PDB file of C-alpha atoms in Angstrom:
ATOM      1  CA  MET A   1     107.436  86.607  62.118  1.00  0.00           C
ATOM      2  CA  THR A   2     104.824  84.293  63.424  1.00  0.00           C
ATOM      3  CA  SER A   3     103.772  82.865  66.687  1.00  0.00           C
ATOM      4  CA  MET A   4     103.521  79.400  65.147  1.00  0.00           C
ATOM      5  CA  ASN A   5     106.398  77.003  66.024  1.00  0.00           C
ATOM      6  CA  LEU A   6     108.913  76.815  63.182  1.00  0.00           C
ATOM      7  CA  ALA A   7     108.839  73.034  63.230  1.00  0.00           C
ATOM      8  CA  ASP A   8     105.132  73.002  62.430  1.00  0.00           C
ATOM      9  CA  GLN A   9     105.606  75.104  59.348  1.00  0.00           C
ATOM     10  CA  ALA A  10     105.919  73.843  55.733  1.00  0.00           C
ATOM     11  CA  PRO A  11     108.868  74.909  53.626  1.00  0.00           C
ATOM     12  CA  ARG A  12     108.268  77.757  51.187  1.00  0.00           C
ATOM     13  CA  ALA A  13     108.814  77.028  47.476  1.00  0.00           C
ATOM     14  CA  ALA A  14     109.929  80.516  46.790  1.00  0.00           C
ATOM     15  CA  ALA A  15     112.582  81.250  49.560  1.00  0.00           C
ATOM     16  CA  ARG A  16     113.977  84.669  50.160  1.00  0.00           C
ATOM     17  CA  ALA A  17     116.966  85.732  52.098  1.00  0.00           C
ATOM     18  CA  LEU A  18     116.338  86.742  55.655  1.00  0.00           C
ATOM     19  CA  ASP A  19     117.643  89.963  57.162  1.00  0.00           C
ATOM     20  CA  SER A  20     119.641  89.927  60.460  1.00  0.00           C
ATOM     21  CA  ALA A  21     116.624  90.949  62.564  1.00  0.00           C
ATOM     22  CA  GLU A  22     114.602  88.006  61.221  1.00  0.00           C
ATOM     23  CA  ILE A  23     117.667  85.681  61.737  1.00  0.00           C
ATOM     24  CA  ASN A  24     118.108  86.707  65.254  1.00  0.00           C
ATOM     25  CA  ALA A  25     114.310  86.291  65.940  1.00  0.00           C
ATOM     26  CA  HIS A  26     114.353  82.808  64.511  1.00  0.00           C
ATOM     27  CA  LEU A  27     117.502  81.750  66.298  1.00  0.00           C
ATOM     28  CA  GLN A  28     115.613  82.114  69.543  1.00  0.00           C
ATOM     29  CA  GLN A  29     113.533  79.162  68.573  1.00  0.00           C
ATOM     30  CA  VAL A  30     116.552  77.062  67.598  1.00  0.00           C
ATOM     31  CA  ALA A  31     118.984  78.269  70.285  1.00  0.00           C
ATOM     32  CA  HIS A  32     121.350  75.297  70.105  1.00  0.00           C
ATOM     33  CA  TRP A  33     122.268  76.332  66.446  1.00  0.00           C
ATOM     34  CA  GLN A  34     125.194  78.518  65.814  1.00  0.00           C
ATOM     35  CA  LEU A  35     125.184  81.344  63.207  1.00  0.00           C
ATOM     36  CA  ALA A  36     128.206  81.283  60.939  1.00  0.00           C
ATOM     37  CA  THR A  37     130.477  84.347  61.143  1.00  0.00           C
ATOM     38  CA  ASP A  38     129.377  85.382  57.632  1.00  0.00           C
ATOM     39  CA  ALA A  39     125.694  84.923  58.712  1.00  0.00           C
ATOM     40  CA  ARG A  40     125.038  82.771  55.598  1.00  0.00           C
ATOM     41  CA  SER A  41     124.483  79.485  57.398  1.00  0.00           C
ATOM     42  CA  ILE A  42     123.547  77.786  60.751  1.00  0.00           C
ATOM     43  CA  SER A  43     125.093  74.720  62.155  1.00  0.00           C
ATOM     44  CA  ARG A  44     124.693  72.481  65.061  1.00  0.00           C
ATOM     45  CA  GLU A  45     126.808  69.416  66.337  1.00  0.00           C
ATOM     46  CA  PHE A  46     125.064  66.293  67.615  1.00  0.00           C
ATOM     47  CA  LYS A  47     126.944  63.705  69.578  1.00  0.00           C
ATOM     48  CA  PHE A  48     126.255  59.951  69.880  1.00  0.00           C
ATOM     49  CA  ALA A  49     127.563  56.913  71.715  1.00  0.00           C
ATOM     50  CA  SER A  50     128.064  54.761  68.628  1.00  0.00           C
ATOM     51  CA  PHE A  51     128.068  54.750  64.870  1.00  0.00           C
ATOM     52  CA  TYR A  52     124.833  52.933  64.813  1.00  0.00           C
ATOM     53  CA  LEU A  53     123.163  55.791  66.773  1.00  0.00           C
ATOM     54  CA  THR A  54     124.840  58.411  64.579  1.00  0.00           C
ATOM     55  CA  MET A  55     123.525  56.704  61.354  1.00  0.00           C
ATOM     56  CA  SER A  56     120.176  56.269  62.866  1.00  0.00           C
ATOM     57  CA  PHE A  57     120.071  60.166  63.395  1.00  0.00           C
ATOM     58  CA  VAL A  58     121.524  60.678  59.910  1.00  0.00           C
ATOM     59  CA  ASN A  59     118.671  58.594  58.330  1.00  0.00           C
ATOM     60  CA  ALA A  60     115.980  60.331  60.255  1.00  0.00           C
ATOM     61  CA  LEU A  61     117.434  63.650  59.255  1.00  0.00           C
ATOM     62  CA  ALA A  62     117.664  62.528  55.603  1.00  0.00           C
ATOM     63  CA  HIS A  63     113.963  61.768  55.674  1.00  0.00           C
ATOM     64  CA  LEU A  64     113.170  65.290  56.958  1.00  0.00           C
ATOM     65  CA  ALA A  65     115.427  66.806  54.338  1.00  0.00           C
ATOM     66  CA  ASN A  66     113.798  64.867  51.565  1.00  0.00           C
ATOM     67  CA  ARG A  67     110.278  65.704  52.826  1.00  0.00           C
ATOM     68  CA  ALA A  68     111.298  69.476  52.836  1.00  0.00           C
ATOM     69  CA  ASP A  69     113.257  69.147  49.560  1.00  0.00           C
ATOM     70  CA  HIS A  70     115.981  71.006  51.451  1.00  0.00           C
ATOM     71  CA  HIS A  71     119.337  69.354  51.978  1.00  0.00           C
ATOM     72  CA  PRO A  72     121.938  70.150  54.649  1.00  0.00           C
ATOM     73  CA  ASP A  73     125.634  69.628  54.513  1.00  0.00           C
ATOM     74  CA  LEU A  74     126.799  66.909  57.022  1.00  0.00           C
ATOM     75  CA  GLU A  75     130.005  65.919  58.612  1.00  0.00           C
ATOM     76  CA  VAL A  76     129.610  62.325  59.932  1.00  0.00           C
ATOM     77  CA  SER A  77     132.061  60.402  62.076  1.00  0.00           C
ATOM     78  CA  PHE A  78     131.834  57.522  64.586  1.00  0.00           C
ATOM     79  CA  GLY A  79     129.869  59.426  67.264  1.00  0.00           C
ATOM     80  CA  ARG A  80     129.271  62.856  65.771  1.00  0.00           C
ATOM     81  CA  CYS A  81     127.206  64.557  63.159  1.00  0.00           C
ATOM     82  CA  LYS A  82     127.598  68.202  62.330  1.00  0.00           C
ATOM     83  CA  VAL A  83     124.637  69.735  60.431  1.00  0.00           C
ATOM     84  CA  ARG A  84     125.004  72.874  58.335  1.00  0.00           C
ATOM     85  CA  LEU A  85     121.990  74.529  56.729  1.00  0.00           C
ATOM     86  CA  ASN A  86     121.788  77.282  54.251  1.00  0.00           C
ATOM     87  CA  THR A  87     119.790  78.036  51.115  1.00  0.00           C
ATOM     88  CA  HIS A  88     121.946  78.051  48.066  1.00  0.00           C
ATOM     89  CA  ASP A  89     119.284  79.844  45.964  1.00  0.00           C
ATOM     90  CA  VAL A  90     119.239  82.936  48.076  1.00  0.00           C
ATOM     91  CA  GLY A  91     122.976  82.857  48.966  1.00  0.00           C
ATOM     92  CA  GLY A  92     122.274  82.741  52.681  1.00  0.00           C
ATOM     93  CA  LEU A  93     119.635  81.928  55.128  1.00  0.00           C
ATOM     94  CA  SER A  94     115.867  81.604  54.344  1.00  0.00           C
ATOM     95  CA  LEU A  95     113.009  80.612  56.571  1.00  0.00           C
ATOM     96  CA  ASN A  96     113.329  77.098  55.254  1.00  0.00           C
ATOM     97  CA  ASP A  97     116.579  76.634  56.989  1.00  0.00           C
ATOM     98  CA  PHE A  98     115.091  77.563  60.375  1.00  0.00           C
ATOM     99  CA  ILE A  99     112.044  75.274  59.671  1.00  0.00           C
ATOM    100  CA  LEU A 100     114.393  72.339  58.962  1.00  0.00           C
ATOM    101  CA  ALA A 101     116.521  73.163  62.019  1.00  0.00           C
ATOM    102  CA  ALA A 102     113.509  73.126  64.367  1.00  0.00           C
ATOM    103  CA  GLN A 103     112.361  69.844  62.895  1.00  0.00           C
ATOM    104  CA  ILE A 104     115.800  68.297  63.304  1.00  0.00           C
ATOM    105  CA  ASP A 105     115.757  69.481  66.967  1.00  0.00           C
ATOM    106  CA  ARG A 106     112.645  67.475  67.383  1.00  0.00           C
ATOM    107  CA  LEU A 107     114.458  64.225  66.528  1.00  0.00           C
TER     108      LEU A 107
ATOM    109  CA  MET B   1     152.250  42.452  50.651  1.00  0.00           C
ATOM    110  CA  THR B   2     149.885  39.749  49.418  1.00  0.00           C
ATOM    111  CA  SER B   3     148.577  38.867  46.017  1.00  0.00           C
ATOM    112  CA  MET B   4     145.118  38.582  47.545  1.00  0.00           C
ATOM    113  CA  ASN B   5     142.624  41.362  46.680  1.00  0.00           C
ATOM    114  CA  LEU B   6     142.371  43.922  49.489  1.00  0.00           C
ATOM    115  CA  ALA B   7     138.592  43.815  49.337  1.00  0.00           C
ATOM    116  CA  ASP B   8     138.573  40.103  50.111  1.00  0.00           C
ATOM    117  CA  GLN B   9     140.624  40.447  53.224  1.00  0.00           C
ATOM    118  CA  ALA B  10     139.331  40.588  56.846  1.00  0.00           C
ATOM    119  CA  PRO B  11     140.266  43.549  58.924  1.00  0.00           C
ATOM    120  CA  ARG B  12     142.980  42.830  61.571  1.00  0.00           C
ATOM    121  CA  ALA B  13     142.098  43.345  65.297  1.00  0.00           C
ATOM    122  CA  ALA B  14     145.642  44.509  66.062  1.00  0.00           C
ATOM    123  CA  ALA B  15     146.431  47.115  63.479  1.00  0.00           C
ATOM    124  CA  ARG B  16     149.937  48.660  62.961  1.00  0.00           C
ATOM    125  CA  ALA B  17     151.001  51.734  61.015  1.00  0.00           C
ATOM    126  CA  LEU B  18     152.125  51.118  57.530  1.00  0.00           C
ATOM    127  CA  ASP B  19     155.379  52.475  56.052  1.00  0.00           C
ATOM    128  CA  SER B  20     155.472  54.565  52.971  1.00  0.00           C
ATOM    129  CA  ALA B  21     156.555  51.653  50.687  1.00  0.00           C
ATOM    130  CA  GLU B  22     153.518  49.625  51.952  1.00  0.00           C
ATOM    131  CA  ILE B  23     151.163  52.657  51.625  1.00  0.00           C
ATOM    132  CA  ASN B  24     152.297  53.142  47.939  1.00  0.00           C
ATOM    133  CA  ALA B  25     151.807  49.416  47.155  1.00  0.00           C
ATOM    134  CA  HIS B  26     148.354  49.320  48.526  1.00  0.00           C
ATOM    135  CA  LEU B  27     147.399  52.551  46.801  1.00  0.00           C
ATOM    136  CA  GLN B  28     147.956  50.775  43.487  1.00  0.00           C
ATOM    137  CA  GLN B  29     144.862  48.703  44.352  1.00  0.00           C
ATOM    138  CA  VAL B  30     142.730  51.660  45.237  1.00  0.00           C
ATOM    139  CA  ALA B  31     143.876  54.106  42.732  1.00  0.00           C
ATOM    140  CA  HIS B  32     140.979  56.471  42.952  1.00  0.00           C
ATOM    141  CA  TRP B  33     141.897  57.269  46.604  1.00  0.00           C
ATOM    142  CA  GLN B  34     144.165  60.304  47.447  1.00  0.00           C
ATOM    143  CA  LEU B  35     146.802  60.128  50.067  1.00  0.00           C
ATOM    144  CA  ALA B  36     146.771  63.194  52.357  1.00  0.00           C
ATOM    145  CA  THR B  37     149.773  65.440  52.368  1.00  0.00           C
ATOM    146  CA  ASP B  38     150.692  64.248  55.865  1.00  0.00           C
ATOM    147  CA  ALA B  39     150.303  60.623  54.663  1.00  0.00           C
ATOM    148  CA  ARG B  40     148.095  59.890  57.548  1.00  0.00           C
ATOM    149  CA  SER B  41     144.747  59.287  55.756  1.00  0.00           C
ATOM    150  CA  ILE B  42     143.320  58.519  52.417  1.00  0.00           C
ATOM    151  CA  SER B  43     140.179  60.048  50.913  1.00  0.00           C
ATOM    152  CA  ARG B  44     137.889  59.707  47.889  1.00  0.00           C
ATOM    153  CA  GLU B  45     134.934  61.893  46.726  1.00  0.00           C
ATOM    154  CA  PHE B  46     131.899  60.112  45.242  1.00  0.00           C
ATOM    155  CA  LYS B  47     129.348  62.033  43.219  1.00  0.00           C
ATOM    156  CA  PHE B  48     125.603  61.258  42.824  1.00  0.00           C
ATOM    157  CA  ALA B  49     122.592  62.686  40.989  1.00  0.00           C
ATOM    158  CA  SER B  50     120.427  63.092  44.016  1.00  0.00           C
ATOM    159  CA  PHE B  51     120.247  63.123  47.754  1.00  0.00           C
ATOM    160  CA  TYR B  52     118.485  59.771  47.689  1.00  0.00           C
ATOM    161  CA  LEU B  53     121.337  58.152  45.784  1.00  0.00           C
ATOM    162  CA  THR B  54     123.906  59.740  48.048  1.00  0.00           C
ATOM    163  CA  MET B  55     122.137  58.427  51.125  1.00  0.00           C
ATOM    164  CA  SER B  56     121.846  54.965  49.665  1.00  0.00           C
ATOM    165  CA  PHE B  57     125.619  54.926  49.250  1.00  0.00           C
ATOM    166  CA  VAL B  58     126.224  56.214  52.672  1.00  0.00           C
ATOM    167  CA  ASN B  59     124.096  53.487  54.189  1.00  0.00           C
ATOM    168  CA  ALA B  60     125.727  50.811  52.295  1.00  0.00           C
ATOM    169  CA  LEU B  61     129.075  52.216  53.396  1.00  0.00           C
ATOM    170  CA  ALA B  62     127.929  52.311  56.962  1.00  0.00           C
ATOM    171  CA  HIS B  63     127.144  48.639  56.807  1.00  0.00           C
ATOM    172  CA  LEU B  64     130.658  47.831  55.556  1.00  0.00           C
ATOM    173  CA  ALA B  65     132.158  50.093  58.263  1.00  0.00           C
ATOM    174  CA  ASN B  66     130.102  48.359  60.940  1.00  0.00           C
ATOM    175  CA  ARG B  67     131.080  44.920  59.654  1.00  0.00           C
ATOM    176  CA  ALA B  68     134.675  45.934  59.781  1.00  0.00           C
ATOM    177  CA  ASP B  69     134.258  47.831  62.995  1.00  0.00           C
ATOM    178  CA  HIS B  70     136.291  50.593  61.199  1.00  0.00           C
ATOM    179  CA  HIS B  71     134.597  53.887  60.727  1.00  0.00           C
ATOM    180  CA  PRO B  72     135.430  56.648  58.284  1.00  0.00           C
ATOM    181  CA  ASP B  73     134.804  60.327  58.371  1.00  0.00           C
ATOM    182  CA  LEU B  74     132.163  61.565  55.985  1.00  0.00           C
ATOM    183  CA  GLU B  75     131.193  64.848  54.304  1.00  0.00           C
ATOM    184  CA  VAL B  76     127.797  64.397  52.942  1.00  0.00           C
ATOM    185  CA  SER B  77     125.813  66.910  50.810  1.00  0.00           C
ATOM    186  CA  PHE B  78     123.072  66.778  48.241  1.00  0.00           C
ATOM    187  CA  GLY B  79     125.023  64.900  45.489  1.00  0.00           C
ATOM    188  CA  ARG B  80     128.313  64.253  47.170  1.00  0.00           C
ATOM    189  CA  CYS B  81     129.964  62.050  49.725  1.00  0.00           C
ATOM    190  CA  LYS B  82     133.684  62.515  50.647  1.00  0.00           C
ATOM    191  CA  VAL B  83     135.089  59.581  52.540  1.00  0.00           C
ATOM    192  CA  ARG B  84     138.171  59.878  54.650  1.00  0.00           C
ATOM    193  CA  LEU B  85     139.840  56.783  56.165  1.00  0.00           C
ATOM    194  CA  ASN B  86     142.635  56.451  58.802  1.00  0.00           C
ATOM    195  CA  THR B  87     143.229  54.366  61.907  1.00  0.00           C
ATOM    196  CA  HIS B  88     143.091  56.331  65.064  1.00  0.00           C
ATOM    197  CA  ASP B  89     144.847  53.723  67.107  1.00  0.00           C
ATOM    198  CA  VAL B  90     148.010  53.875  65.050  1.00  0.00           C
ATOM    199  CA  GLY B  91     147.947  57.627  64.345  1.00  0.00           C
ATOM    200  CA  GLY B  92     147.945  57.078  60.618  1.00  0.00           C
ATOM    201  CA  LEU B  93     147.182  54.342  58.021  1.00  0.00           C
ATOM    202  CA  SER B  94     146.834  50.724  58.616  1.00  0.00           C
ATOM    203  CA  LEU B  95     146.058  47.834  56.311  1.00  0.00           C
ATOM    204  CA  ASN B  96     142.468  48.124  57.524  1.00  0.00           C
ATOM    205  CA  ASP B  97     142.085  51.467  55.843  1.00  0.00           C
ATOM    206  CA  PHE B  98     142.997  49.978  52.528  1.00  0.00           C
ATOM    207  CA  ILE B  99     140.716  46.934  53.033  1.00  0.00           C
ATOM    208  CA  LEU B 100     137.763  49.161  53.719  1.00  0.00           C
ATOM    209  CA  ALA B 101     138.680  51.453  50.832  1.00  0.00           C
ATOM    210  CA  ALA B 102     138.695  48.511  48.378  1.00  0.00           C
ATOM    211  CA  GLN B 103     135.327  47.359  49.806  1.00  0.00           C
ATOM    212  CA  ILE B 104     133.820  50.765  49.330  1.00  0.00           C
ATOM    213  CA  ASP B 105     135.034  50.862  45.749  1.00  0.00           C
ATOM    214  CA  ARG B 106     133.116  47.633  45.181  1.00  0.00           C
ATOM    215  CA  LEU B 107     129.903  49.481  46.003  1.00  0.00           C
TER     216      LEU B 107
END
């Protein structure tokens, strides 16, 4: 754990799976994100007034994802984008998921 | 039914639900799309080699959707975009879904 804001951190090239204490600590910084029941992913739903606004968000998010080389799963519809983050390489959640979540929250 | 290509048609402002004979006829022009088991939507999955290519497709699709004022539901991940079309106003499929499907196929 660190006192530095998650959103200011750079993603780690060698990710490792977080334990439940670490997950719960990081969730405090991204309190709008929901932990999946299997504790292997986090997700957040964002709502918008139009498809234009939804797509604007999706593109900003895609930029952050490409910058981090860490890519979420998205559900996109007219006024809604649900974002799901996990780290395939570790079969669960890594610090990189929480870094990207915090950066997405800044959008 | 018309002999005109679906992709060349303009969406109808007043959509009506299609019957199963009409749905089956239109599916012949968009043969890569799957009819849902409840026959209320059609979907197709597109695969890509990178998130950049996936997002390029998503943005082109968003342009078509905005032009038609008809908006699909999308599942987007690193190398995949699943597109689902239905017409909320009619509680099922209208001609507009097949027009947009044919236009998406042209991408």
